[in-house]
Coordinates of C-alpha atoms and ligand atoms in Angstrom, one line a residue:
M294 CA 17.4 -21.4 8.5
R295 CA 13.5 -21.4 9.1
A296 CA 11.8 -18.5 8.8
L297 CA 8.0 -17.5 9.3
L298 CA 7.2 -14.5 7.5
I299 CA 3.6 -12.9 8.7
N300 CA 1.2 -10.2 7.7
P301 CA 0.3 -8.6 11.3
P302 CA -3.3 -8.7 11.6
Y303 CA -3.8 -5.0 10.6
Q304 CA -7.6 -4.3 9.5
T305 CA -8.8 -0.9 7.8
I306 CA -12.1 -0.3 6.6
T307 CA -11.0 0.5 3.4
S308 CA -9.7 -3.6 2.9
N309 CA -12.4 -4.9 5.2
W310 CA -15.4 -3.6 3.3
G311 CA -13.2 -2.0 0.4
V312 CA -11.2 -3.5 -2.2
G313 CA -10.3 -6.8 0.0
H314 CA -7.5 -7.8 0.9
Q315 CA -4.2 -7.9 -1.3
V316 CA -1.0 -10.7 -1.2
P317 CA 1.7 -8.6 0.5
L318 CA 3.7 -8.2 -1.9
G319 CA 7.0 -7.0 0.4
L320 CA 6.8 -10.6 2.3
L321 CA 6.1 -12.3 -0.8
M322 CA 9.8 -10.7 -2.3
V323 CA 11.8 -10.8 1.0
G324 CA 10.2 -14.9 1.0
G325 CA 11.4 -15.4 -3.0
A326 CA 14.7 -14.2 -2.2
L327 CA 15.0 -16.2 0.9
R328 CA 13.7 -19.4 -0.7
Y329 CA 16.2 -19.4 -3.9
A330 CA 18.8 -18.9 -0.8
G331 CA 18.1 -22.3 0.2
H332 CA 16.1 -21.2 3.5
E333 CA 13.0 -22.5 4.7
V334 CA 10.7 -20.4 4.4
S335 CA 6.8 -19.7 5.2
L336 CA 3.8 -17.5 5.0
L337 CA 1.1 -16.7 7.8
D338 CA -1.0 -14.2 6.6
A339 CA -2.6 -13.6 9.6
E340 CA -4.7 -10.0 8.3
A341 CA -6.4 -11.9 5.5
M342 CA -7.0 -14.7 8.0
G343 CA -8.3 -12.5 10.7
L344 CA -6.1 -14.0 13.3
T345 CA -5.7 -12.7 16.7
C346 CA -2.3 -11.9 18.4
T347 CA -2.3 -14.9 20.8
Q348 CA -3.1 -17.3 18.0
I349 CA -0.3 -16.0 16.0
G350 CA 2.0 -16.9 19.0
E351 CA -0.2 -20.2 18.9
E352 CA 0.7 -20.8 15.5
V353 CA 4.8 -19.9 16.3
R354 CA 5.0 -21.6 19.3
R355 CA 3.7 -25.1 17.2
L356 CA 6.0 -24.4 14.1
E357 CA 9.2 -23.5 15.9
P358 CA 11.1 -21.0 13.4
D359 CA 14.5 -19.9 13.6
V360 CA 13.4 -15.9 13.1
V361 CA 10.3 -13.9 12.5
M362 CA 9.5 -11.9 9.8
T363 CA 7.6 -9.1 10.0
G364 CA 6.5 -5.8 8.1
H365 CA 3.0 -4.4 6.8
A366 CA 2.5 -2.2 3.4
G367 CA 0.0 0.1 5.8
S368 CA 3.6 0.9 7.7
T369 CA 2.9 3.5 9.6
P370 CA -0.2 2.8 11.0
A371 CA 0.3 -1.2 11.9
H372 CA 3.2 -0.1 13.3
P373 CA 1.3 -0.8 16.6
V374 CA 0.0 -4.2 15.9
C375 CA 3.4 -5.2 14.9
M376 CA 4.5 -4.4 18.2
E377 CA 1.9 -6.1 19.9
M378 CA 2.4 -9.0 17.8
F379 CA 6.3 -9.2 18.6
S380 CA 5.2 -9.1 22.2
E381 CA 3.2 -12.2 22.1
I382 CA 5.8 -14.0 20.2
G383 CA 8.3 -13.1 22.4
R384 CA 6.0 -14.9 25.1
A385 CA 5.2 -18.2 23.3
W386 CA 8.7 -18.3 21.5
P387 CA 11.2 -16.7 22.4
R388 CA 13.9 -19.0 20.6
A389 CA 13.2 -16.8 17.3
L390 CA 14.9 -13.8 16.4
R391 CA 12.2 -11.1 15.7
V392 CA 13.0 -9.3 12.0
Y393 CA 11.4 -5.9 11.4
G394 CA 10.7 -4.0 7.7
G395 CA 9.2 -2.0 5.6
V396 CA 9.2 2.0 5.2
F397 CA 8.1 3.2 9.2
P398 CA 10.9 1.1 10.9
T399 CA 13.0 2.1 8.1
Y400 CA 13.2 5.7 9.2
H401 CA 12.4 4.8 13.4
D402 CA 14.9 1.7 13.4
E403 CA 16.4 3.3 16.9
Q404 CA 13.6 4.7 18.4
V405 CA 11.7 0.7 17.6
L406 CA 14.4 -0.8 19.3
R407 CA 14.6 1.6 22.1
E408 CA 11.1 1.2 22.7
H409 CA 10.1 -2.4 21.6
D410 CA 12.4 -5.2 23.8
A411 CA 10.0 -7.6 20.9
V412 CA 11.9 -6.4 18.2
D413 CA 15.9 -7.9 17.9
V414 CA 16.3 -6.4 14.3
V415 CA 15.4 -3.6 11.8
V416 CA 16.0 -4.1 8.0
R417 CA 16.2 -0.7 6.3
G418 CA 15.1 -0.3 3.1
E419 CA 14.9 -2.6 0.1
G420 CA 14.8 -6.3 2.2
E421 CA 15.7 -8.8 -0.2
A422 CA 19.9 -8.7 0.0
T423 CA 19.7 -7.9 3.7
A424 CA 17.0 -10.6 4.9
V425 CA 19.7 -12.9 3.0
A426 CA 22.7 -11.9 4.0
L427 CA 21.6 -12.1 7.7
L428 CA 20.2 -15.4 7.8
D429 CA 23.3 -16.9 5.9
E430 CA 25.4 -15.0 8.7
L431 CA 22.9 -16.3 11.4
A432 CA 23.1 -20.0 9.7
R433 CA 26.9 -19.7 10.1
G434 CA 26.8 -18.8 13.2
G435 CA 27.6 -14.8 12.9
S436 CA 25.7 -11.9 14.3
A437 CA 23.4 -9.7 12.7
S438 CA 25.9 -6.8 13.4
G439 CA 27.9 -8.1 11.2
V440 CA 25.7 -7.3 7.9
A441 CA 25.0 -4.4 6.0
G442 CA 22.0 -2.5 5.9
L443 CA 20.4 -3.4 9.7
T444 CA 19.8 -1.7 12.4
C445 CA 20.3 -4.2 15.7
R446 CA 21.5 -4.1 19.3
R447 CA 24.7 -5.3 20.8
S448 CA 25.7 -5.7 24.2
D449 CA 23.6 -2.6 25.9
S450 CA 24.0 -0.5 22.6
I451 CA 22.3 0.2 19.2
I452 CA 24.0 -0.4 16.3
R453 CA 23.3 0.8 12.9
T454 CA 25.3 -1.0 10.3
P455 CA 26.6 0.3 6.8
D456 CA 23.6 1.1 4.6
R457 CA 23.4 -1.8 1.9
S458 CA 23.0 0.3 -2.0
V459 CA 20.0 -0.7 -4.1
V460 CA 19.4 -3.7 -5.9
A461 CA 21.0 -3.1 -8.9
D462 CA 19.1 -5.8 -11.2
L463 CA 15.7 -6.1 -10.3
D464 CA 15.3 -9.3 -12.0
A465 CA 17.9 -11.2 -9.9
Y466 CA 15.4 -12.0 -7.3
R467 CA 12.1 -13.4 -7.9
T468 CA 9.0 -12.9 -6.0
G469 CA 8.1 -16.3 -3.1
W470 CA 4.4 -17.1 -5.2
E471 CA 4.3 -20.6 -4.0
L472 CA 3.9 -19.2 -0.6
I473 CA -0.1 -18.1 -0.7
D474 CA -2.0 -21.1 -0.2
D475 CA -5.2 -20.0 -0.9
W476 CA -5.6 -17.3 -3.7
D477 CA -9.2 -17.0 -3.0
R478 CA -8.6 -14.8 0.0
Y479 CA -7.0 -12.1 -2.6
Q480 CA -9.4 -10.6 -5.0
C481 CA -10.4 -7.1 -6.3
F482 CA -12.9 -4.8 -7.9
G483 CA -15.1 -7.9 -8.3
R484 CA -12.5 -9.5 -11.1
G485 CA -11.6 -12.5 -8.9
R486 CA -8.1 -13.6 -7.8
A487 CA -5.5 -10.3 -7.5
A488 CA -2.1 -10.0 -7.3
I489 CA 0.5 -7.0 -7.1
V490 CA 4.0 -6.7 -8.9
Q491 CA 6.0 -4.5 -9.7
L492 CA 7.7 -3.3 -13.3
S493 CA 9.8 -0.7 -11.1
R494 CA 10.9 1.0 -7.7
G495 CA 11.3 4.3 -7.2
C496 CA 10.6 8.0 -8.7
P497 CA 12.1 11.0 -9.8
H498 CA 10.1 13.2 -8.9
R499 CA 10.3 15.1 -5.6
C500 CA 6.6 16.0 -4.3
T501 CA 7.3 17.3 -0.7
Y502 CA 4.5 15.2 1.4
C503 CA 5.6 12.2 -0.6
G504 CA 8.5 9.8 0.6
Q505 CA 8.8 6.6 -1.1
H506 CA 11.5 8.6 -4.0
A507 CA 13.5 8.7 -0.8
F508 CA 13.1 4.8 0.0
W509 CA 13.6 3.6 -3.2
K510 CA 16.5 5.9 -3.7
R511 CA 16.6 5.9 -7.3
W512 CA 14.1 5.1 -10.0
R513 CA 14.9 1.2 -12.1
H514 CA 12.7 -1.1 -13.7
R515 CA 12.6 -4.7 -14.1
D516 CA 12.7 -6.3 -17.9
P517 CA 8.9 -5.7 -19.3
V518 CA 9.3 -9.0 -21.2
A519 CA 9.9 -10.9 -17.8
L520 CA 7.2 -9.4 -16.1
A521 CA 4.8 -10.7 -18.6
D522 CA 6.2 -13.9 -18.7
E523 CA 5.5 -13.6 -14.7
I524 CA 2.1 -12.2 -15.0
E525 CA 1.2 -14.5 -17.8
W526 CA 2.2 -17.3 -15.9
L527 CA 0.2 -16.7 -12.9
H528 CA -2.9 -16.2 -14.9
R529 CA -2.4 -20.3 -16.4
E530 CA -1.3 -21.3 -13.1
H531 CA -3.5 -19.2 -10.5
D532 CA -6.1 -17.8 -12.6
I533 CA -5.2 -14.6 -11.9
R534 CA -7.7 -12.0 -13.5
F535 CA -6.7 -8.5 -11.8
V536 CA -3.2 -7.2 -11.3
T537 CA -2.1 -3.9 -9.4
L538 CA 1.1 -2.2 -10.4
A539 CA 2.8 -1.5 -7.3
D540 CA 5.6 1.1 -8.3
E541 CA 5.5 4.6 -7.4
N542 CA 6.0 5.9 -11.2
P543 CA 5.5 3.1 -13.8
T544 CA 5.5 5.6 -16.3
T545 CA 8.6 7.1 -16.1
L546 CA 10.2 6.0 -19.4
R547 CA 7.8 5.9 -21.9
D548 CA 9.3 3.1 -23.9
V549 CA 9.5 0.4 -20.9
W550 CA 5.9 1.4 -19.6
L551 CA 4.9 1.3 -23.2
G552 CA 6.9 -1.8 -24.0
F553 CA 5.1 -3.2 -21.2
L554 CA 1.4 -2.8 -22.2
D555 CA 2.7 -4.3 -26.3
E556 CA 4.0 -7.0 -24.6
M557 CA 0.9 -8.0 -22.7
A558 CA -1.8 -6.7 -25.7
R559 CA 0.5 -9.3 -27.8
R560 CA -0.5 -12.1 -25.6
E561 CA -3.7 -11.3 -25.4
V562 CA -4.2 -12.8 -21.4
N563 CA -7.4 -12.1 -19.7
V564 CA -6.0 -9.7 -17.2
E565 CA -6.8 -6.7 -16.4
F566 CA -4.3 -3.8 -14.6
F567 CA -4.4 -0.6 -11.5
A568 CA -1.6 1.5 -11.8
T569 CA -1.0 4.8 -10.4
I570 CA 0.5 7.2 -13.1
R571 CA 1.1 10.9 -13.2
A572 CA -1.4 13.1 -15.1
T573 CA 1.9 14.8 -16.7
D574 CA 2.7 11.9 -18.5
I575 CA -0.9 10.4 -19.2
V576 CA -0.8 14.0 -21.2
R577 CA 2.5 13.0 -22.4
D578 CA 1.5 9.8 -24.1
A579 CA -1.4 11.2 -25.4
D580 CA -1.1 9.2 -28.7
A581 CA -0.8 6.0 -27.2
I582 CA -3.5 5.8 -25.0
A583 CA -5.6 3.4 -26.7
R584 CA -1.8 1.1 -25.8
Y585 CA -3.1 1.8 -22.4
R586 CA -6.3 -0.2 -22.5
Q587 CA -5.1 -2.7 -25.3
G588 CA -2.1 -4.0 -22.3
G589 CA -5.1 -4.5 -19.9
L590 CA -4.9 -1.7 -18.0
R591 CA -8.6 -1.0 -16.3
Y592 CA -8.4 1.6 -13.4
V593 CA -5.9 4.6 -13.0
L594 CA -5.1 6.2 -9.7
M595 CA -3.8 9.8 -10.3
G596 CA -2.4 11.6 -7.9
I597 CA -4.4 14.5 -8.1
D598 CA -3.7 16.2 -5.1
T599 CA -5.1 19.5 -4.8
T600 CA -7.2 21.2 -7.2
D601 CA -5.2 24.9 -6.0
P602 CA -2.8 26.2 -8.4
A603 CA -1.1 27.5 -5.3
V604 CA -0.8 24.0 -3.4
I605 CA 0.4 21.9 -6.6
Q606 CA 3.4 24.4 -6.7
Q607 CA 3.5 24.6 -2.9
V608 CA 3.6 20.4 -2.9
R609 CA 6.4 20.6 -5.9
K610 CA 4.0 18.3 -7.6
R611 CA 5.4 19.5 -11.4
S612 CA 1.9 19.6 -12.9
S613 CA -1.1 21.7 -13.3
T614 CA -4.8 21.9 -13.1
Q615 CA -4.9 21.4 -17.2
D616 CA -2.9 18.3 -17.4
D617 CA -5.3 16.7 -14.5
F618 CA -8.1 17.9 -16.5
T619 CA -6.7 16.7 -19.8
A620 CA -5.3 13.2 -18.7
C621 CA -9.1 12.5 -16.9
A622 CA -10.5 13.0 -20.7
L623 CA -7.9 11.2 -22.8
L624 CA -8.5 8.2 -19.7
R625 CA -12.0 8.5 -20.3
E626 CA -12.7 8.6 -24.0
H627 CA -10.5 5.5 -24.1
G628 CA -12.4 3.1 -21.2
I629 CA -10.3 3.5 -18.5
H630 CA -11.2 4.4 -15.2
P631 CA -9.8 7.6 -13.7
I632 CA -9.4 7.4 -10.0
I633 CA -8.7 10.7 -8.7
G634 CA -6.3 11.3 -5.4
H635 CA -7.4 14.2 -3.4
I636 CA -5.6 15.0 -0.7
V637 CA -7.1 17.2 2.0
G638 CA -4.9 19.7 4.5
L639 CA -2.2 20.4 2.3
G640 CA -2.9 24.0 2.5
D641 CA -4.7 25.9 4.8
E642 CA -8.6 24.3 4.2
T643 CA -11.8 26.4 4.4
W644 CA -15.7 25.8 3.6
A645 CA -14.8 28.1 0.2
G646 CA -11.6 26.3 -0.8
L647 CA -13.5 22.3 -0.2
R648 CA -16.7 23.9 -1.9
R649 CA -14.2 25.0 -5.0
A650 CA -12.5 22.1 -5.0
G651 CA -16.0 19.9 -4.6
K652 CA -16.4 21.7 -7.8
A653 CA -12.8 21.3 -9.6
L654 CA -13.3 17.8 -9.1
A655 CA -17.0 17.0 -10.4
L656 CA -15.5 19.0 -14.0
Y657 CA -12.2 16.8 -13.7
D658 CA -14.9 14.2 -14.7
G659 CA -13.0 11.1 -13.0
D660 CA -15.1 7.8 -12.3
Y661 CA -13.9 7.5 -8.9
L662 CA -12.2 9.7 -5.8
N663 CA -10.0 8.8 -3.0
A664 CA -9.9 11.6 -1.1
M665 CA -7.7 11.0 1.7
Y666 CA -6.0 13.7 5.2
A667 CA -1.8 15.0 4.6
M668 CA 0.1 12.8 6.5
P669 CA 3.0 14.7 7.9
H670 CA 5.6 11.4 8.1
S671 CA 8.8 12.5 9.9
W672 CA 10.6 11.6 7.0
T673 CA 9.0 13.8 4.7
R674 CA 9.5 17.6 3.5
F675 CA 6.2 18.0 4.3
A676 CA 6.7 17.2 8.0
Q677 CA 9.5 19.7 8.4
E678 CA 7.1 22.6 6.8
Q679 CA 4.2 21.8 9.1
A680 CA 6.6 21.4 12.3
G681 CA 4.3 24.0 13.9
R682 CA 1.1 22.5 13.4
A683 CA -0.9 20.6 16.2
W684 CA -1.9 16.9 16.1
V685 CA -5.3 16.3 16.5
Q686 CA -5.1 12.6 16.0
P687 CA -2.1 11.8 18.4
D688 CA -3.1 7.7 17.8
Q689 CA -0.7 6.4 15.5
R690 CA -3.0 3.7 14.0
L691 CA -5.3 6.5 12.7
W692 CA -2.3 7.7 10.5
D693 CA -3.5 6.0 7.4
Y694 CA -4.6 9.1 5.5
R695 CA -8.2 7.9 6.0
H696 CA -8.0 10.1 9.4
Q697 CA -7.6 13.6 10.1
V698 CA -3.6 13.7 11.3
L699 CA -2.8 17.9 11.1
E700 CA -5.0 20.9 12.9
E701 CA -7.1 22.8 10.6
R702 CA -7.3 26.7 11.4
H703 CA -10.5 27.3 10.1
L704 CA -12.5 24.2 10.5
R705 CA -13.1 21.5 13.2
P706 CA -12.1 18.0 13.2
W707 CA -15.9 17.2 12.6
Q708 CA -16.3 20.0 10.1
L709 CA -13.5 18.8 8.2
F710 CA -14.5 15.4 8.2
A711 CA -18.1 16.2 7.1
A712 CA -16.9 18.3 4.3
V713 CA -14.8 15.3 3.2
K714 CA -17.6 13.0 3.0
W715 CA -19.2 15.4 1.4
L716 CA -16.7 15.7 -1.1
E717 CA -16.7 12.0 -1.7
L718 CA -20.6 11.7 -1.9
R719 CA -21.0 14.7 -4.3
F720 CA -18.7 13.3 -5.8
H721 CA -19.6 9.5 -6.7
L722 CA -23.4 10.7 -6.9
R723 CA -23.1 13.0 -10.1
P724 CA -25.7 12.0 -12.8
R725 CA -23.3 11.5 -15.8
R726 CA -21.0 9.5 -13.6
L727 CA -23.9 7.3 -12.8
R728 CA -25.0 7.1 -16.2
R729 CA -21.8 6.3 -17.9
L730 CA -21.2 3.5 -15.2
L731 CA -23.9 1.7 -13.7
L732 CA -25.9 1.7 -16.9
A733 CA -23.1 0.8 -19.0
R734 CA -23.9 -1.6 -22.5
D735 CA -21.7 -4.1 -21.5
P736 CA -22.7 -6.8 -18.5
A737 CA -19.5 -7.4 -17.4
R738 CA -18.7 -3.7 -17.0
R739 CA -22.1 -2.9 -15.3
R740 CA -21.5 -6.0 -12.6
E741 CA -17.9 -4.6 -12.2
A742 CA -19.6 -0.7 -11.6
W743 CA -22.1 -2.7 -8.9
W744 CA -19.8 -4.3 -7.6
T745 CA -17.7 -0.6 -6.9
A746 CA -20.2 1.2 -6.1
W747 CA -21.3 -0.8 -3.7
H748 CA -18.1 -1.4 -1.8
T749 CA -17.1 2.1 -2.1
G750 CA -20.4 2.7 -0.4
L751 CA -20.0 0.5 2.6
V752 CA -16.6 2.2 3.1
W753 CA -18.0 5.9 3.3
L754 CA -21.1 4.5 5.5
M755 CA -18.6 2.4 7.6
E756 CA -16.1 5.6 8.0
I757 CA -19.1 7.1 9.2
V758 CA -20.1 5.1 11.6
E759 CA -16.5 4.4 12.7
F760 CA -15.8 8.8 13.4
V761 CA -19.3 8.7 15.3
R762 CA -18.2 5.5 17.5
R763 CA -15.1 7.8 18.5
G764 CA -16.6 10.1 19.7
P765 CA -15.0 13.4 21.1
T766 CA -11.9 10.9 20.9
A767 CA -12.1 11.6 17.4
G768 CA -9.7 15.0 17.2
R769 CA -8.4 16.0 20.7
R770 CA -5.6 18.4 20.1
T771 CA -2.1 18.0 20.9
A772 CA 1.1 19.8 20.6
P773 CA 3.8 17.8 18.3
A774 CA 6.2 17.5 21.0
S775 CA 8.0 15.3 19.3
R776 CA 8.8 14.8 15.6
D777 CA 9.9 11.2 16.3
A778 CA 6.8 9.2 16.3
P779 CA 3.3 9.6 17.8
P780 CA 2.9 7.8 21.3
I781 CA 1.6 4.0 20.6
P782 CA -1.8 3.2 22.5
R783 CA -2.6 0.3 24.4
P784 CA -3.3 -2.6 22.4
R785 CA -7.3 -3.9 22.3
P786 CA -8.2 -6.9 23.3
S787 CA -8.0 -9.8 20.8
S788 CA -11.0 -11.1 19.8
P789 CA -11.4 -14.8 18.8
A790 CA -11.1 -15.9 14.8
Q791 CA -10.5 -19.4 13.2
V792 CA -6.8 -20.1 12.3
H793 CA -7.0 -21.3 8.6
P794 CA -6.2 -25.3 8.5
R795 CA -4.3 -25.2 4.9
W796 CA -1.6 -22.9 6.2
T797 CA -0.4 -26.5 8.1
D798 CA -0.6 -28.1 4.8
R799 CA 4.1 -27.8 3.8
S800 CA 3.5 -29.8 0.5
R801 CA 3.0 -26.3 -1.1
Q802 CA 6.8 -25.9 0.0
E803 CA 7.7 -27.8 -2.7
R804 CA 5.8 -25.8 -5.6
S805 CA 8.2 -23.6 -7.3
W806 CA 8.4 -20.5 -9.5
P807 CA 8.7 -19.8 -12.3
A808 CA 7.7 -23.8 -14.3
A809 CA 9.9 -22.8 -17.4
Ligands
B12_1456 C1 -0.4 -1.8 -3.3 C2 -0.8 -1.0 -2.5 C3 -1.7 -1.1 -1.5 C4 -3.0 -2.3 -2.0 C5 -1.8 -3.6 -1.2 C6 -1.3 -3.6 0.1 C7 -0.5 -4.9 0.1 N1 -1.4 -5.6 1.1 O1 -0.1 -5.4 -0.4 C8 -3.8 -1.9 -1.1 C9 -4.9 -1.0 -1.9 C10 -4.9 -2.9 -0.8 C11 -2.8 -0.4 -0.2 C12 -3.2 -0.3 1.1 C13 -3.4 0.3 2.3 N2 -2.1 1.3 1.8 CO1 -0.9 1.1 0.3 N3 0.5 1.1 -0.9 C14 0.6 0.5 -1.7 C15 1.6 0.9 -2.8 C16 1.3 1.4 -4.1 C17 2.3 0.1 -2.8 C18 2.9 -1.6 -1.5 C19 3.7 -2.1 -2.1 O2 3.5 -3.3 -2.6 N4 5.0 -2.1 -2.7 C20 6.2 -2.8 -3.3 C21 6.9 -3.9 -1.8 C22 8.0 -4.9 -2.7 O3 7.3 -2.7 -0.7 P1 7.3 -2.7 0.6 O4 5.8 -3.4 0.7 O5 7.4 -1.4 1.0 O6 8.1 -3.8 0.7 C23 9.7 -3.9 0.6 C24 10.7 -3.0 1.8 O7 9.7 -2.3 2.4 C25 11.3 -4.4 2.3 N5 10.3 -4.6 3.6 C26 9.2 -4.5 3.5 N6 8.3 -5.7 4.8 C27 9.4 -6.3 5.4 C28 9.4 -7.2 6.0 C29 11.0 -7.5 6.4 C30 10.8 -8.6 7.7 C31 12.1 -7.6 5.6 C32 13.2 -7.8 6.1 C33 11.9 -6.8 4.6 C34 10.7 -5.7 4.6 O8 11.4 -5.3 1.5 C35 10.2 -5.4 0.8 C36 11.2 -5.6 -0.6 O9 11.9 -4.7 -1.3 C37 2.4 1.5 -1.6 C38 2.8 3.1 -2.4 C39 3.7 2.7 -3.6 N7 4.0 2.8 -4.5 O10 4.9 2.5 -2.7 C40 1.0 2.0 -1.0 C41 1.5 2.3 0.1 C42 1.9 1.5 1.1 N8 0.1 2.2 1.4 C43 0.1 2.9 2.6 C44 -0.9 2.9 2.9 C45 -0.7 4.0 4.5 C46 -1.9 2.0 3.1 C47 -3.1 2.0 4.0 C48 -3.1 2.1 5.5 C49 -4.4 3.2 3.3 C50 -5.8 3.2 4.1 N9 -5.8 3.9 5.2 O11 -6.3 2.4 3.8 C51 -3.9 0.9 3.3 C52 -3.2 -0.9 4.1 C53 -4.6 -1.7 4.1 C54 -3.8 -2.7 3.8 N10 -4.3 -3.9 4.2 O12 -3.0 -3.2 3.1 C55 1.1 3.9 2.5 C56 2.1 3.4 3.7 C57 3.0 5.0 3.8 C58 3.9 4.9 5.5 N11 4.3 5.2 6.0 O13 2.7 3.9 6.6 C59 2.3 3.6 0.9 C60 4.1 3.6 0.7 C61 1.3 5.0 0.1 C62 1.6 5.9 0.5 N12 1.0 7.0 0.3 O14 2.5 6.6 1.3 N13 -1.9 -0.3 -0.5
SF4_1457 S1 4.0 11.5 -5.0 FE1 4.3 9.8 -6.8 S2 5.4 12.0 -8.4 FE2 5.2 12.4 -6.1 S3 7.2 12.1 -5.4 FE3 5.6 10.2 -4.6 S4 5.6 8.4 -6.2 FE4 6.9 10.5 -7.6

């Protein structure tokens, strides 16, 4: 079967002005599995190429695939543009089966099929095995309804086939790196070309606002040596210098985590890492933080989430302010940048509470602050607990952690927005932090810090511009009438952009991984 994977044209301020576009790992993993099973696969990264839906439709008509597949990392806010894109593809090339996967459609499968004729099949959960089974079945002349792990239409009804069990051996599948035709599109932190990989899937914790632990069902890990081989190969073949670990919780088993880092250190590959790690695990590994650094770990995002001990309890974070403080200090001492993830709106926000949070965050003395808003994703316990709270943001495109969605009793949306911007500014302009980063002795480090300061500043500014532009609609109160999903606004008109010419280069189909 000829499958076309499309990274949808979902654009964010954080990607366009901040960290940059990153490889669509979910699609690459599905694509690798399909290629390995003998299907012909191509990737169109419409996000990184800045394509419009009309241009995507034209490409699809030209390529005449049997199946078009999409899904996006920013799954909930990307949903409206995925639907707009599928509708356009339906008009341009109606013969292709349209398959949709990822977090949001997994939890809203029936609703998506009910509301959108443009979608034929929703793949629930992990995509590799289900996508292969689906295309194999279609190649045999069968139908989607005979394949486990998906939701589709049969006659006039929507059917959910039985759940598929999770992939037990993560090394059994390989990522379809050869689907990427221009690695220069993907860069991070001013370090050059960047990739994303997973050492593990899942998380043993149960924070109430997070749905990722349930999505992957249970924690599993790859062979650390096989992953180190793959990263070394990416560096050698594609000059990858920066790698993001997409794991929810890579440190779950200390031996596996340190085994991976030791393996990277032994190889002395010039690759640095970004990972999201719990403060409690950093404290657990206090005697081994030097090994984190030797393995190439450079940026650590810690979901500190709140500086209020009562809220830490309420969201079942299973950590403490002391852990958060100690973890930041440990990382800093070893030349690793602590990025503090702070969520606004988990509890009731007040001016006094936000002032206290600002002081506490400054005390932690992390290098960067990633301030986010609480999202009431329907599949989380947090959403159930907040069921009575009104939404100030019904536009699903803005359910992206960067916009307030839940109403605050004590603060109006513009007040909360101003407070968050103030929190970010105050944190990033601390003299101690500025001296440490921007005046670092090592010129390469200094350059990287200036790059990051510039891009962090741009995101900060562009978010203010966007808030002001949205004007009065920036925070309109709506009752939480439906817990299904917010209404989807009418698509915006498309803007012109170029189709990247190299995408038509079929020779890359011949490249394969691994080399050895
Ligand atoms: C790495 C990462 C990023 C990176 C890179 C994103 C990228 N281009 O890949 C960066 C930092 C850029 C980023 C940005 C954002 N991210 Co992000 N990100 C992650 C992270 C840490 C890992 C994602 C990942 O690669 N997972 C591994 C892959 C293999 O999983 P997957 O994509 O889900 O794919 C599997 C299945 O879902 C399924 N599947 C997926 N698509 C499809 C399609 C088909 C056809 C099929 C069959 C199957 C299928 O099969 C895949 C393999 O099993 C997760 C948190 C986490 N630990 O999960 C958040 C996460 C995905 N991000 C999230 C969000 C919201 C965003 C932003 C919108 C935030 C913002 N406002 O800027 C932006 C989106 C911008 C963008 N252009 O991507 C949310 C999504 C939540 C939701 N339900 O909507 C997550 C879950 C974090 C969270 N806090 O909840 N992100
Ligand atoms: S927030 Fe992090 S630690 Fe908590 S359940 Fe989600 S992935 Fe696990």
